[in-house]
PDB file of C-alpha atoms and ligand atoms in Angstrom:
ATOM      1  CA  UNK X   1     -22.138 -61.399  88.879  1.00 96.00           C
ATOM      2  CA  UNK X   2     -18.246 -61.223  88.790  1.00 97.00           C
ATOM      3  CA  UNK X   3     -16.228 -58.162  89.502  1.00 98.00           C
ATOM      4  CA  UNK X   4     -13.050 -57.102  86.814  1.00 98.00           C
ATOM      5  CA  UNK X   5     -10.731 -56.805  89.409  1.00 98.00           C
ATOM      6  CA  UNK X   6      -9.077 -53.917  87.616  1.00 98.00           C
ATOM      7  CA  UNK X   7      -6.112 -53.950  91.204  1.00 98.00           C
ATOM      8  CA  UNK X   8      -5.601 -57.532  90.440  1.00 98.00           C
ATOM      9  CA  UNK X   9      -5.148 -57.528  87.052  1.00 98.00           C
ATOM     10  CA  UNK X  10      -2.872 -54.667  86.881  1.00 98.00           C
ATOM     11  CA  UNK X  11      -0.966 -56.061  89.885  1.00 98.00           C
ATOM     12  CA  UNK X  12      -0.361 -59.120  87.133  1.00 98.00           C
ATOM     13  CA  UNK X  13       0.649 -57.039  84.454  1.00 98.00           C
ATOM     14  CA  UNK X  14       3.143 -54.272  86.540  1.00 98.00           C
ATOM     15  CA  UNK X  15       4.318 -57.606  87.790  1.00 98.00           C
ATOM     16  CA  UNK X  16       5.040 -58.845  84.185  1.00 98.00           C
ATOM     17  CA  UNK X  17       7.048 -55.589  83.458  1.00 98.00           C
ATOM     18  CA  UNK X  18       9.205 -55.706  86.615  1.00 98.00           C
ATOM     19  CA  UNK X  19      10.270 -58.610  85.500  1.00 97.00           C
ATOM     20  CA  UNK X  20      10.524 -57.962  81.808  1.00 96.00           C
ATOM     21  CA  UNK X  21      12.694 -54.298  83.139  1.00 96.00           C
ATOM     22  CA  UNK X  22      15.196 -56.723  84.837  1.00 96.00           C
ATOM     23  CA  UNK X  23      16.047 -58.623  81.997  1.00 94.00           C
ATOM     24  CA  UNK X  24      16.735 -55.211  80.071  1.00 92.00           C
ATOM     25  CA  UNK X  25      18.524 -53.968  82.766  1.00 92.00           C
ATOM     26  CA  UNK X  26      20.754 -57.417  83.191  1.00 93.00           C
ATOM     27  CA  UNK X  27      20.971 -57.255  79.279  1.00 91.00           C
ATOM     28  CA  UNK X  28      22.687 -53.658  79.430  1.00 90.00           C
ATOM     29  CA  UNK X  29      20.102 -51.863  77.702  1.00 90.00           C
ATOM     30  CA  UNK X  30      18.879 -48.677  78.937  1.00 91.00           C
ATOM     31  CA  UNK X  31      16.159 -48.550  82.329  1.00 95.00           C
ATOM     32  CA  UNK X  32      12.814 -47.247  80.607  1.00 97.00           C
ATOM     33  CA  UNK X  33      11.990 -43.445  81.768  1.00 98.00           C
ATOM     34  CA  UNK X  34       8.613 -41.260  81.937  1.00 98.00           C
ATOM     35  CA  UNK X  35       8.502 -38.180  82.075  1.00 98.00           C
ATOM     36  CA  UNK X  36       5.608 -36.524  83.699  1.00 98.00           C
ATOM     37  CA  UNK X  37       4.305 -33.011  83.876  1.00 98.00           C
ATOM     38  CA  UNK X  38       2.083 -31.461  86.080  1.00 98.00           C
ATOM     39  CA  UNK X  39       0.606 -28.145  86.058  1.00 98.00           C
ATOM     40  CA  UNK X  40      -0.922 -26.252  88.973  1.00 97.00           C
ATOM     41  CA  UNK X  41      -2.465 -27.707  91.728  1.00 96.00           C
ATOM     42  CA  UNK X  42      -5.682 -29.568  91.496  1.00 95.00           C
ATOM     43  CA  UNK X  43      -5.967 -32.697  93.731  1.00 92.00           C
ATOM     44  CA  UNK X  44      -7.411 -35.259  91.691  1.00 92.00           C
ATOM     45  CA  UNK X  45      -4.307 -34.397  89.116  1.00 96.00           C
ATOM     46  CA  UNK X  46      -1.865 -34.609  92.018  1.00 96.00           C
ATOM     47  CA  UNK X  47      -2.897 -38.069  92.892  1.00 94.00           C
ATOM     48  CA  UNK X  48      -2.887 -39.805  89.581  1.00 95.00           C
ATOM     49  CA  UNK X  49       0.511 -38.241  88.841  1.00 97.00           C
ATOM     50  CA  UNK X  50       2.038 -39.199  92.190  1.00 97.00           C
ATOM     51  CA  UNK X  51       0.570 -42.778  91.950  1.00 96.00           C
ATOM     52  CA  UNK X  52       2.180 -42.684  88.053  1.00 98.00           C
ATOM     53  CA  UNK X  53       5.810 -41.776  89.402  1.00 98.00           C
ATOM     54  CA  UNK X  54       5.252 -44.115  92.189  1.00 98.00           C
ATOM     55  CA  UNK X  55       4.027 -47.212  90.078  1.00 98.00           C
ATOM     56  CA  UNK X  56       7.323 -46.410  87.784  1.00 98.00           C
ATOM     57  CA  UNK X  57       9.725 -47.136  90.912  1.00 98.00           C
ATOM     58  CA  UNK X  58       7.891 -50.149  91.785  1.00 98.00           C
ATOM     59  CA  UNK X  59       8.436 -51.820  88.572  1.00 98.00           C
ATOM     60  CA  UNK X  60      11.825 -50.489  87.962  1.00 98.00           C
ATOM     61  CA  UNK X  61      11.434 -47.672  85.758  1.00 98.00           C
ATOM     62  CA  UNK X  62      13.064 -44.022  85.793  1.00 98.00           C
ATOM     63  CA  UNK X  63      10.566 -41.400  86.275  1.00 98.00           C
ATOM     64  CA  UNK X  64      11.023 -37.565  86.275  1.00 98.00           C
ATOM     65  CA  UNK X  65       8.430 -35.553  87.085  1.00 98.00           C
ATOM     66  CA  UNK X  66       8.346 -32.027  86.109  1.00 98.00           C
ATOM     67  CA  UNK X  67       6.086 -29.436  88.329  1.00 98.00           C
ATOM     68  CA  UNK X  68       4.872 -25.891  86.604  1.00 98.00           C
ATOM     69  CA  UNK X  69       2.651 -23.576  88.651  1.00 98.00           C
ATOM     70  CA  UNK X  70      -0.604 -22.476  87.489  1.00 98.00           C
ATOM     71  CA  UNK X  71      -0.028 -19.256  85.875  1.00 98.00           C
ATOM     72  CA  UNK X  72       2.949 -20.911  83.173  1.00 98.00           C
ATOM     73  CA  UNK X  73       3.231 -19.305  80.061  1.00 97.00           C
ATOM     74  CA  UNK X  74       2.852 -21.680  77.106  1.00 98.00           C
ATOM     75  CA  UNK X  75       5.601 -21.182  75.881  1.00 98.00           C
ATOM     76  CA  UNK X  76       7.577 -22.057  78.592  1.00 98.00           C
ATOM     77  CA  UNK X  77       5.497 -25.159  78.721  1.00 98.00           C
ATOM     78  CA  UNK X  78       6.344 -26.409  75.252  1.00 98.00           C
ATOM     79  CA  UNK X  79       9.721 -25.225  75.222  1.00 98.00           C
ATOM     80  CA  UNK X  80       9.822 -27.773  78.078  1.00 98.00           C
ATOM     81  CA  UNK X  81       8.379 -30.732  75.831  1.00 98.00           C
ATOM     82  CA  UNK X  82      10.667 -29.961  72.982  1.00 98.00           C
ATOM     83  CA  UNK X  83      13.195 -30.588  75.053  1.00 98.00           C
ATOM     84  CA  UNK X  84      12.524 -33.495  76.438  1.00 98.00           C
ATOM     85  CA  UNK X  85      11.659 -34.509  73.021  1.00 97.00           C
ATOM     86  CA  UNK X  86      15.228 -34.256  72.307  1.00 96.00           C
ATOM     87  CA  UNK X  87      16.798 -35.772  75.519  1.00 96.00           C
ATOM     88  CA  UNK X  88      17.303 -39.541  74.659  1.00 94.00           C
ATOM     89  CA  UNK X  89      17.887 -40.911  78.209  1.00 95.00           C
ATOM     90  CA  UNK X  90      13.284 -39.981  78.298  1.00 96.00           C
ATOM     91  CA  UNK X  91      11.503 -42.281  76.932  1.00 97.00           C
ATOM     92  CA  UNK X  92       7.887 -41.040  77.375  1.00 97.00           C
ATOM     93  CA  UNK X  93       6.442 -38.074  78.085  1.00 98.00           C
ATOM     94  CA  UNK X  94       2.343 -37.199  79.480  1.00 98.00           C
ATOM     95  CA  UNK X  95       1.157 -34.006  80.259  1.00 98.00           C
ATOM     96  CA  UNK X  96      -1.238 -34.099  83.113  1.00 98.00           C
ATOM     97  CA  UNK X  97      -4.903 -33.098  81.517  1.00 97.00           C
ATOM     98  CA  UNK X  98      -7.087 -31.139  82.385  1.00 96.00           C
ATOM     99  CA  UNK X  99      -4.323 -27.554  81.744  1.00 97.00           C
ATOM    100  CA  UNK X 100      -4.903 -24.365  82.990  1.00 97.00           C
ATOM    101  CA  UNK X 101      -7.838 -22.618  81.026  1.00 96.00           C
ATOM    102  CA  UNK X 102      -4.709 -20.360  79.160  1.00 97.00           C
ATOM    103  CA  UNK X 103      -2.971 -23.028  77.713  1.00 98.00           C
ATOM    104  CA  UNK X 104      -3.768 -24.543  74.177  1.00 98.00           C
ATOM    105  CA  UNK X 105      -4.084 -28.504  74.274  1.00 98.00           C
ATOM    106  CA  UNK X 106      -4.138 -29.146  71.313  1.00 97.00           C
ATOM    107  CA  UNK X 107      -1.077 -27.326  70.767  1.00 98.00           C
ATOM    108  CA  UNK X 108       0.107 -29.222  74.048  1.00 98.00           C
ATOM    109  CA  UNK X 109      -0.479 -32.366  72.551  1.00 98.00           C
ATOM    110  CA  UNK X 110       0.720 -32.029  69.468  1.00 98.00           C
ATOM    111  CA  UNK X 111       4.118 -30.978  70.279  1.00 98.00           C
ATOM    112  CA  UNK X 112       4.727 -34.058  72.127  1.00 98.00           C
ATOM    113  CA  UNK X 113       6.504 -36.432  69.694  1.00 97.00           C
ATOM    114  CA  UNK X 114       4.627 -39.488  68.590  1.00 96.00           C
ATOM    115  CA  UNK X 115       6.638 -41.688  69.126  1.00 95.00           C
ATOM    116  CA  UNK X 116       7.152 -40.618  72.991  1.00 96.00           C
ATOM    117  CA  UNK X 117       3.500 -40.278  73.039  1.00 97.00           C
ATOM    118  CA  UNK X 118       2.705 -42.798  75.680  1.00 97.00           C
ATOM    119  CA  UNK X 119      -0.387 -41.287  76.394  1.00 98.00           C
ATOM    120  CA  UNK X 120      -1.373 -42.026  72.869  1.00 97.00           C
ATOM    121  CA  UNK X 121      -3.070 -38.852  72.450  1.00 98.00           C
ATOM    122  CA  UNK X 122      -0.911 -37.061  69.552  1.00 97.00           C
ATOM    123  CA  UNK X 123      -3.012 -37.207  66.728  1.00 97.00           C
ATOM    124  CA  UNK X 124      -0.677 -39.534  64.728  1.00 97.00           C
ATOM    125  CA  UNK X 125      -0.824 -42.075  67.278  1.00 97.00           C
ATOM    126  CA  UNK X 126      -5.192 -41.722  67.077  1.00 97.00           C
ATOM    127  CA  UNK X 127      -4.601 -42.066  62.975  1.00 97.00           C
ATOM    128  CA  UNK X 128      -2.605 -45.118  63.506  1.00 96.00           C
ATOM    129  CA  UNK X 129      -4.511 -46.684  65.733  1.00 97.00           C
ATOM    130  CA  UNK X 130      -8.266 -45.708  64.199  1.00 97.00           C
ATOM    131  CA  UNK X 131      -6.368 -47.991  61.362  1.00 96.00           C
ATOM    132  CA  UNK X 132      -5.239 -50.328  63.388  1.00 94.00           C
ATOM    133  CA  UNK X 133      -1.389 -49.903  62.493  1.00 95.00           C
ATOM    134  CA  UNK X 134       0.517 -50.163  65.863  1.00 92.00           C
ATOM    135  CA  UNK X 135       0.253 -47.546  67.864  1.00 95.00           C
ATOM    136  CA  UNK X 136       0.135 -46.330  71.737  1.00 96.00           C
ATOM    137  CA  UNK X 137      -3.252 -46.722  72.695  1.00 97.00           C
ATOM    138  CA  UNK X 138      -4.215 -44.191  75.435  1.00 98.00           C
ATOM    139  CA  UNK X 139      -4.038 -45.854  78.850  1.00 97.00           C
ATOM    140  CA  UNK X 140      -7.550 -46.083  79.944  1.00 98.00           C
ATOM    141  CA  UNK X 141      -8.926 -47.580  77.007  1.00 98.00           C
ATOM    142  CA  UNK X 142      -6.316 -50.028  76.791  1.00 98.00           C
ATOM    143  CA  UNK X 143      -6.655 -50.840  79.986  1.00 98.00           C
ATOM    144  CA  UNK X 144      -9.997 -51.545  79.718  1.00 98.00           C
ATOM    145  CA  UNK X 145      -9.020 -53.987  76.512  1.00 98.00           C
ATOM    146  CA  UNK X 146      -6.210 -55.830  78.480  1.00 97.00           C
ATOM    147  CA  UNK X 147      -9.400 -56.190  81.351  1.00 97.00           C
ATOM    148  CA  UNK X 148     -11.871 -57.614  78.911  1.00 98.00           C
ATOM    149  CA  UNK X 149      -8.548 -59.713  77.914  1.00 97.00           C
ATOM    150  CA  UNK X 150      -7.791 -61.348  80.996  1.00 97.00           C
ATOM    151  CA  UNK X 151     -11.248 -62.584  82.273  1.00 98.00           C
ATOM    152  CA  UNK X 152     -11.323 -64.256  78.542  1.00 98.00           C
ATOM    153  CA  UNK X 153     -14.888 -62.248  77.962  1.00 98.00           C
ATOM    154  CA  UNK X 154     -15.752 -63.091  74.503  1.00 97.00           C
ATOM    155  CA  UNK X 155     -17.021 -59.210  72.805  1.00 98.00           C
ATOM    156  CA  UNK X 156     -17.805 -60.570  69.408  1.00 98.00           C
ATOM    157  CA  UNK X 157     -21.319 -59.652  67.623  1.00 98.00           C
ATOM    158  CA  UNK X 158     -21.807 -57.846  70.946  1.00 98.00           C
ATOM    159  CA  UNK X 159     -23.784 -54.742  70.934  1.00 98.00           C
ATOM    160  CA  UNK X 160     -21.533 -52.046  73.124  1.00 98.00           C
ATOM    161  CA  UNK X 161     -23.277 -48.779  74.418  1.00 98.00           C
ATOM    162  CA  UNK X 162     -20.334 -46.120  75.243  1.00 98.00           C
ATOM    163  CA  UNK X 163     -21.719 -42.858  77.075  1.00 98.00           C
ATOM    164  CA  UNK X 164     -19.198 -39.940  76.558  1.00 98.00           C
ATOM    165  CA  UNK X 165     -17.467 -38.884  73.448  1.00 98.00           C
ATOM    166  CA  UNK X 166     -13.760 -37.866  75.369  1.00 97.00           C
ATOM    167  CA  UNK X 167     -10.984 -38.218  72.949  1.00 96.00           C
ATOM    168  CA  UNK X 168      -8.930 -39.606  76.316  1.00 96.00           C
ATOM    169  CA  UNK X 169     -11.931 -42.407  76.413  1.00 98.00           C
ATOM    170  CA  UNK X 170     -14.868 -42.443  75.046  1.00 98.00           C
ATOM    171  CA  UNK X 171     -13.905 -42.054  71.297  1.00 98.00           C
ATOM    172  CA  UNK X 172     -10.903 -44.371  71.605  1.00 98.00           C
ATOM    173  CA  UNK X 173     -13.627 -47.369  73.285  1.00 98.00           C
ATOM    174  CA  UNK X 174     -15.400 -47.031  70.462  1.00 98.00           C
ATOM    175  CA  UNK X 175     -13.530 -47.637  67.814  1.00 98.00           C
ATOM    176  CA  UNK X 176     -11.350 -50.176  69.698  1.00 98.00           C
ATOM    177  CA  UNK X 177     -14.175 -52.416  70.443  1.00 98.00           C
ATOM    178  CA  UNK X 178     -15.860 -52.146  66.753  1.00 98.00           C
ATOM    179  CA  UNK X 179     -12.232 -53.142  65.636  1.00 97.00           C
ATOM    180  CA  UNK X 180     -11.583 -56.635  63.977  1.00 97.00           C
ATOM    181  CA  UNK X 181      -9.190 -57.911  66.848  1.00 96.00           C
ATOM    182  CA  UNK X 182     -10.446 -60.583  69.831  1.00 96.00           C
ATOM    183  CA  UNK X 183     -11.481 -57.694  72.248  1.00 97.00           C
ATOM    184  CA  UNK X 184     -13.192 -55.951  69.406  1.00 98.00           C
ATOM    185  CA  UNK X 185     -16.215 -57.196  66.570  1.00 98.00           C
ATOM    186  CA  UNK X 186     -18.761 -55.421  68.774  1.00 98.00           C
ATOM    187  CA  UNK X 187     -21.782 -52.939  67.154  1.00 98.00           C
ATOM    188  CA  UNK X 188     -21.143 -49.778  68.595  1.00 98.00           C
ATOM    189  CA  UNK X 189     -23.090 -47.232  69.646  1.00 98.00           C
ATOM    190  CA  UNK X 190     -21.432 -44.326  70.640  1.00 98.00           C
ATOM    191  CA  UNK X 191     -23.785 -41.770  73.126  1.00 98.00           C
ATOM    192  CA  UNK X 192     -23.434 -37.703  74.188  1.00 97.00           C
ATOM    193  CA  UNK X 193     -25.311 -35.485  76.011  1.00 96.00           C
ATOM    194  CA  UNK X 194     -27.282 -34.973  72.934  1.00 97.00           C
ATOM    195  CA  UNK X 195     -28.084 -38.323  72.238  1.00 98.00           C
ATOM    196  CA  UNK X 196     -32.219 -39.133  73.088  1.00 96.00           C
ATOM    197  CA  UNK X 197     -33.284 -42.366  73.783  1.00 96.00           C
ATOM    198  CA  UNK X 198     -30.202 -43.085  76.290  1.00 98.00           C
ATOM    199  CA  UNK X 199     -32.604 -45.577  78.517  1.00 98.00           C
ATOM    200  CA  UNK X 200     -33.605 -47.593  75.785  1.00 98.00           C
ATOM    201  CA  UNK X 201     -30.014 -47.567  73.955  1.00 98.00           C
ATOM    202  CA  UNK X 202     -28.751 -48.853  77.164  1.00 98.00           C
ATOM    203  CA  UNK X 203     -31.310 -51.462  77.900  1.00 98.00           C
ATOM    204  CA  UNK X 204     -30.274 -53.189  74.402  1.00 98.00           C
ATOM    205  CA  UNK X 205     -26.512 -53.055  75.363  1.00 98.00           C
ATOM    206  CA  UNK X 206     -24.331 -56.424  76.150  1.00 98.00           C
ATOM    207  CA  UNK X 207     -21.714 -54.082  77.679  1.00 98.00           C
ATOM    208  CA  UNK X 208     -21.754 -50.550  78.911  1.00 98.00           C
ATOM    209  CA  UNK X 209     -19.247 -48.358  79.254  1.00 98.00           C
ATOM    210  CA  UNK X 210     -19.549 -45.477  81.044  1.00 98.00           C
ATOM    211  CA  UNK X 211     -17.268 -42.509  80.703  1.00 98.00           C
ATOM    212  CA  UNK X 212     -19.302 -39.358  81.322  1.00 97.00           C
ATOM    213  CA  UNK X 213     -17.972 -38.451  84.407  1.00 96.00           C
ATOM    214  CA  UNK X 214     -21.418 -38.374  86.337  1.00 97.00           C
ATOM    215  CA  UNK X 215     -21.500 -40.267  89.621  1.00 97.00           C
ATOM    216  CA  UNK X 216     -23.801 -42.727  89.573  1.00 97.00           C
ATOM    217  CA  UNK X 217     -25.466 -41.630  86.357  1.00 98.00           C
ATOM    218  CA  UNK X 218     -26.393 -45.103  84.981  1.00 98.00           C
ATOM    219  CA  UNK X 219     -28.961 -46.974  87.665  1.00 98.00           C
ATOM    220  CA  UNK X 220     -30.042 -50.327  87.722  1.00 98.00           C
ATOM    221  CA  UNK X 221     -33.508 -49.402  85.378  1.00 98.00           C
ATOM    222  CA  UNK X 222     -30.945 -48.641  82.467  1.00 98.00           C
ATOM    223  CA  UNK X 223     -29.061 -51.791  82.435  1.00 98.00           C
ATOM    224  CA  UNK X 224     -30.389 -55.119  80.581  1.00 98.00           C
ATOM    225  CA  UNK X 225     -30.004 -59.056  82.543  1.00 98.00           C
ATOM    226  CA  UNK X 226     -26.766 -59.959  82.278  1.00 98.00           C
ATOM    227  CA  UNK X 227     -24.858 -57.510  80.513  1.00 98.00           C
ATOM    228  CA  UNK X 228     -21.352 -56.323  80.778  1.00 98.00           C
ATOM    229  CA  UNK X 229     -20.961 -52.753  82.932  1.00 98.00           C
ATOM    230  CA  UNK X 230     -17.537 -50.980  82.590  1.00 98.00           C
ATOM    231  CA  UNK X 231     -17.338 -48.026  84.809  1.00 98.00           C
ATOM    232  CA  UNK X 232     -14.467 -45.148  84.210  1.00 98.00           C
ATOM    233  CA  UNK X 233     -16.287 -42.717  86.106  1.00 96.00           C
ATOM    234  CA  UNK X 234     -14.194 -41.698  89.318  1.00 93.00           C
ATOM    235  CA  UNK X 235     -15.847 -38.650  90.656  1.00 93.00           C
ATOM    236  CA  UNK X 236     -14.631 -37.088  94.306  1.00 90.00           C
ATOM    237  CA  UNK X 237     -17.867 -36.317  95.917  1.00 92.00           C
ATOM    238  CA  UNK X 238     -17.775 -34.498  99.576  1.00 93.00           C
ATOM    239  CA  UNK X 239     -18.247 -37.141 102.312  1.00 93.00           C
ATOM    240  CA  UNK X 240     -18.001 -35.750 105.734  1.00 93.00           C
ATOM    241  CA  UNK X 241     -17.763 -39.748 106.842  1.00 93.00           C
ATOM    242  CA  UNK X 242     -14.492 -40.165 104.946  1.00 93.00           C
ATOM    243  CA  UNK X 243     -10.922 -38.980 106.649  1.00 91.00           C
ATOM    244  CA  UNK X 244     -10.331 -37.094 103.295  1.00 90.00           C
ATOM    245  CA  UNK X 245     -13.489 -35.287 102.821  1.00 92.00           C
ATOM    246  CA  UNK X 246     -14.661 -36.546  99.636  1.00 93.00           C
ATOM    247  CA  UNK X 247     -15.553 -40.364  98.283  1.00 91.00           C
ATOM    248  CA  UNK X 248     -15.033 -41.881  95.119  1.00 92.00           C
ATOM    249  CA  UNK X 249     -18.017 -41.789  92.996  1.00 95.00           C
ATOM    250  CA  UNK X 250     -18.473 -44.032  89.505  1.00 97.00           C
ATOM    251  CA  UNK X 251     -20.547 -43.475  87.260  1.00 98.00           C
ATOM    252  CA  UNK X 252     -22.661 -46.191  87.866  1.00 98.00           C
ATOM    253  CA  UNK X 253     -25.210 -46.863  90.778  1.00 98.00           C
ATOM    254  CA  UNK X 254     -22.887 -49.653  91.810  1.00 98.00           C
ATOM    255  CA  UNK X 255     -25.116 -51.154  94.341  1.00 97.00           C
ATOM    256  CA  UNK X 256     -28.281 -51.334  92.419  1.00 98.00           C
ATOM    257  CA  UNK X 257     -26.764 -52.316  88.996  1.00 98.00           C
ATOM    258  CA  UNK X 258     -24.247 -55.363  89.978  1.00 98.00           C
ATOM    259  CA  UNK X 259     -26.811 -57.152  90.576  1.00 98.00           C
ATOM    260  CA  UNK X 260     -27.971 -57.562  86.957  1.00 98.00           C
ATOM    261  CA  UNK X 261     -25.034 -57.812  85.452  1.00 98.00           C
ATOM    262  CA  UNK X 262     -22.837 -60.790  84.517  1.00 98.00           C
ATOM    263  CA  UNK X 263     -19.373 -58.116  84.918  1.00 98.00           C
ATOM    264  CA  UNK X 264     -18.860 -55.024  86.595  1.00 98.00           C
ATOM    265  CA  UNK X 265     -15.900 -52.932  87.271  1.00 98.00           C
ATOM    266  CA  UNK X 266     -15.697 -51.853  90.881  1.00 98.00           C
ATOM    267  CA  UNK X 267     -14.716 -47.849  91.812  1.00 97.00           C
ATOM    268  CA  UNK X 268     -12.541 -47.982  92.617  1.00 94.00           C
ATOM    269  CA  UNK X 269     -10.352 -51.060  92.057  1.00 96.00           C
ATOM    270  CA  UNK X 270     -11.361 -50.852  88.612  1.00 97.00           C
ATOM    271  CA  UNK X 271     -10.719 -49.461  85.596  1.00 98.00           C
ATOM    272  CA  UNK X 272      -8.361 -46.575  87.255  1.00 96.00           C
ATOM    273  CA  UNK X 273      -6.344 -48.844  88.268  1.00 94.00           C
ATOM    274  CA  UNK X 274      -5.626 -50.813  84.999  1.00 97.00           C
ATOM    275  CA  UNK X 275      -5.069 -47.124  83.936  1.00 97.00           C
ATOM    276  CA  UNK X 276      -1.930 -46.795  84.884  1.00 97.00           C
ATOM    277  CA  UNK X 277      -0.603 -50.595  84.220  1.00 98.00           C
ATOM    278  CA  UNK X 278      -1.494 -49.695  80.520  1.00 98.00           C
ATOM    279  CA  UNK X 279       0.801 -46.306  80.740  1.00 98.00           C
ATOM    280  CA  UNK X 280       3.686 -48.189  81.928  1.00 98.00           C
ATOM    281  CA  UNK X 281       3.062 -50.571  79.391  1.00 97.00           C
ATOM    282  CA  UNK X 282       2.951 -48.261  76.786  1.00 97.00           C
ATOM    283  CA  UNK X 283       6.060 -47.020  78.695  1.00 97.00           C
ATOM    284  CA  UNK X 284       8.084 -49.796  78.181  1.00 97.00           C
ATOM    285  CA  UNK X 285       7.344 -50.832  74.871  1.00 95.00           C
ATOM    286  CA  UNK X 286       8.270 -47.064  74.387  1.00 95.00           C
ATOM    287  CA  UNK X 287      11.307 -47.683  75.875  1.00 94.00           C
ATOM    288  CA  UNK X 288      12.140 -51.592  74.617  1.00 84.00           C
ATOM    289  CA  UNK X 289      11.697 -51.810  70.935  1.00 68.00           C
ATOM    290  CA  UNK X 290       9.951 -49.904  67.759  1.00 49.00           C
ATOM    291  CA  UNK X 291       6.787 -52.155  68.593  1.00 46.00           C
ATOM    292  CA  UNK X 292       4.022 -49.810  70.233  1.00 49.00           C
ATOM    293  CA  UNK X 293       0.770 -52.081  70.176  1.00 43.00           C
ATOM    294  CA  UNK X 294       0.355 -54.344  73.378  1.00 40.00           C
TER     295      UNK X 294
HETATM  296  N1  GUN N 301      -6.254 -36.800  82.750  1.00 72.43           N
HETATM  297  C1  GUN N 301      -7.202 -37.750  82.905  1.00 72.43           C
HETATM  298  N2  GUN N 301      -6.806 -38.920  82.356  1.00 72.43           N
HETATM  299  C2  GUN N 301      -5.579 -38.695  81.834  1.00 72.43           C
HETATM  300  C3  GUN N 301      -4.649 -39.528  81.135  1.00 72.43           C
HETATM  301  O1  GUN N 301      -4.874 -40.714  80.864  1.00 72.43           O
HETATM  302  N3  GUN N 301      -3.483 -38.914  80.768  1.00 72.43           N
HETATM  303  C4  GUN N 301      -3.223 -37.604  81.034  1.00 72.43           C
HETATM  304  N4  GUN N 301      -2.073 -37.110  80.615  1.00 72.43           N
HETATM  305  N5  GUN N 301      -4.078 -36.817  81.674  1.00 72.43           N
HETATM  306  C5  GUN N 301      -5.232 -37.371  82.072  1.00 72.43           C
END
């Protein structure tokens, strides 16, 4: 068994960008910026975006992050996004998801313009890239792709069980890895909470990806000899033991499924960490050129 070291591998590629920022920067061409906002209060939401505006300073990027409480009209909120729509020194722009229950996000979403979309959730950027015309790919499926890229694992004619149907993940997995491109050529089956014979999908899979947001939902009886595990679970569950309060929780029985498998994404160290390495990708090629595939 050998563990995608999701902190590794995005260590590599934010160290790729710092690099590739300074060579902008020392050509005169403008520092790539993110713009971030965050509504309300809730703590998972707090972290990611802090460790987003952080992860922008340590490559070199501007970031701006943009606070609304709670109770924010919508208005107010997309008035916001039209405007930074408009302000050319801002590159990208992400909306912190889940929004208050008031807000529409869809209508969120789609006022954010494509082609500072580096969330790659407007629904232009999903056409593009269900095609496979360049487009931003949203961050946690990419970097699950740039993962699956660096350990040189070889997908082809592989049968891929996805469990969740997110548009942020599970949706975009699938059709990435069914796609004709060397992380792709995998048979896809794509699984929901209304889908029956789960167990015995599972046990035919090559690679798993879970993205149901269940801790350890998938155990070790699910998951075939040797197959592939991805895990973008990342669940706070109350542990008294911890200095927080709460541990992070996959979605896979980590301890009982490594074992069988030939890969496995740790949580966390895993996929949430490649996460954010594939927003400031999409960041900079927001930022560097017209080109918005990595
Ligand atoms: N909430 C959970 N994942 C994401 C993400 O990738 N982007 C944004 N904007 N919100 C999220």
């Amino acid at each position: 068994m050998q563990l995608l070291d999701g902190k590794l591998v995005a260590q590599a590629v934010k160290n790729e960008l710092k690099a590739k920022t300074e060579a902008l920067k020392a050509q005169g061409k403008k520092t790539p910026h993110l713009a971030a906002i965050l509504i309300g209060h809730d703590g998972a939401s707090e972290t990611y975006v802090a460790s987003k505006v952080k992860t922008c300073a340590e490559i070199g990027f501007q970031s701006t992050l943009i606070r609304f409480e709670a109770d924010i009209g919508e208005q107010t909120l997309l008035q916001k996004i039209k405007e930074l729509n408009e302000d050319e020194n801002v590159d990208g722009i992400l909306v912190q998801l889940p929004l208050p229950r008031h807000i529409h996000e869809e209508k969120v979403i789609n006022t954010i313009a494509a082609h500072k979309d580096v969330d790659g959730f407007h629904p232009a950027n999903i056409g593009k890239m269900i095609q496979g015309q360049p487009a931003y790919i949203p961050a946690t499926p990419f970097g699950i792709l740039l993962l699956l890229r660096h350990y040189k694992i070889e997908t082809k004619g592989l049968h891929a069980v996805v469990i969740g149907r997110s548009n942020i993940v599970g949706r975009p997995i699938s059709i990435l890895l069914s796609q004709n491109t060397p992380t792709g050529n995998c048979t896809v089956t794509l699984c929901h909470s209304h889908t029956r014979n789960l167990k015995d999908l599972c046990l035919q899979a090559d690679i798993i990806v879970a993205a149901l947001g269940k801790p350890e939902f998938l155990t070790a009886d699910m998951v075939k000899e040797g197959a592939i595990v991805i895990d973008v679970g990342i669940t706070r569950v109350e542990d008294k033991t911890k200095k927080k309060g709460y541990a992070l929780k996959g979605d896979v029985q980590f301890e009982t499924v490594a074992p069988k498998c030939s890969y496995i994404t740790p949580v966390p160290g895993g996929v949430g960490a490649m996460t954010i390495a594939a927003l400031m990708q999409n960041t900079f090629l927001a930022a560097a050129s017209g080109e918005v595939r990595g």
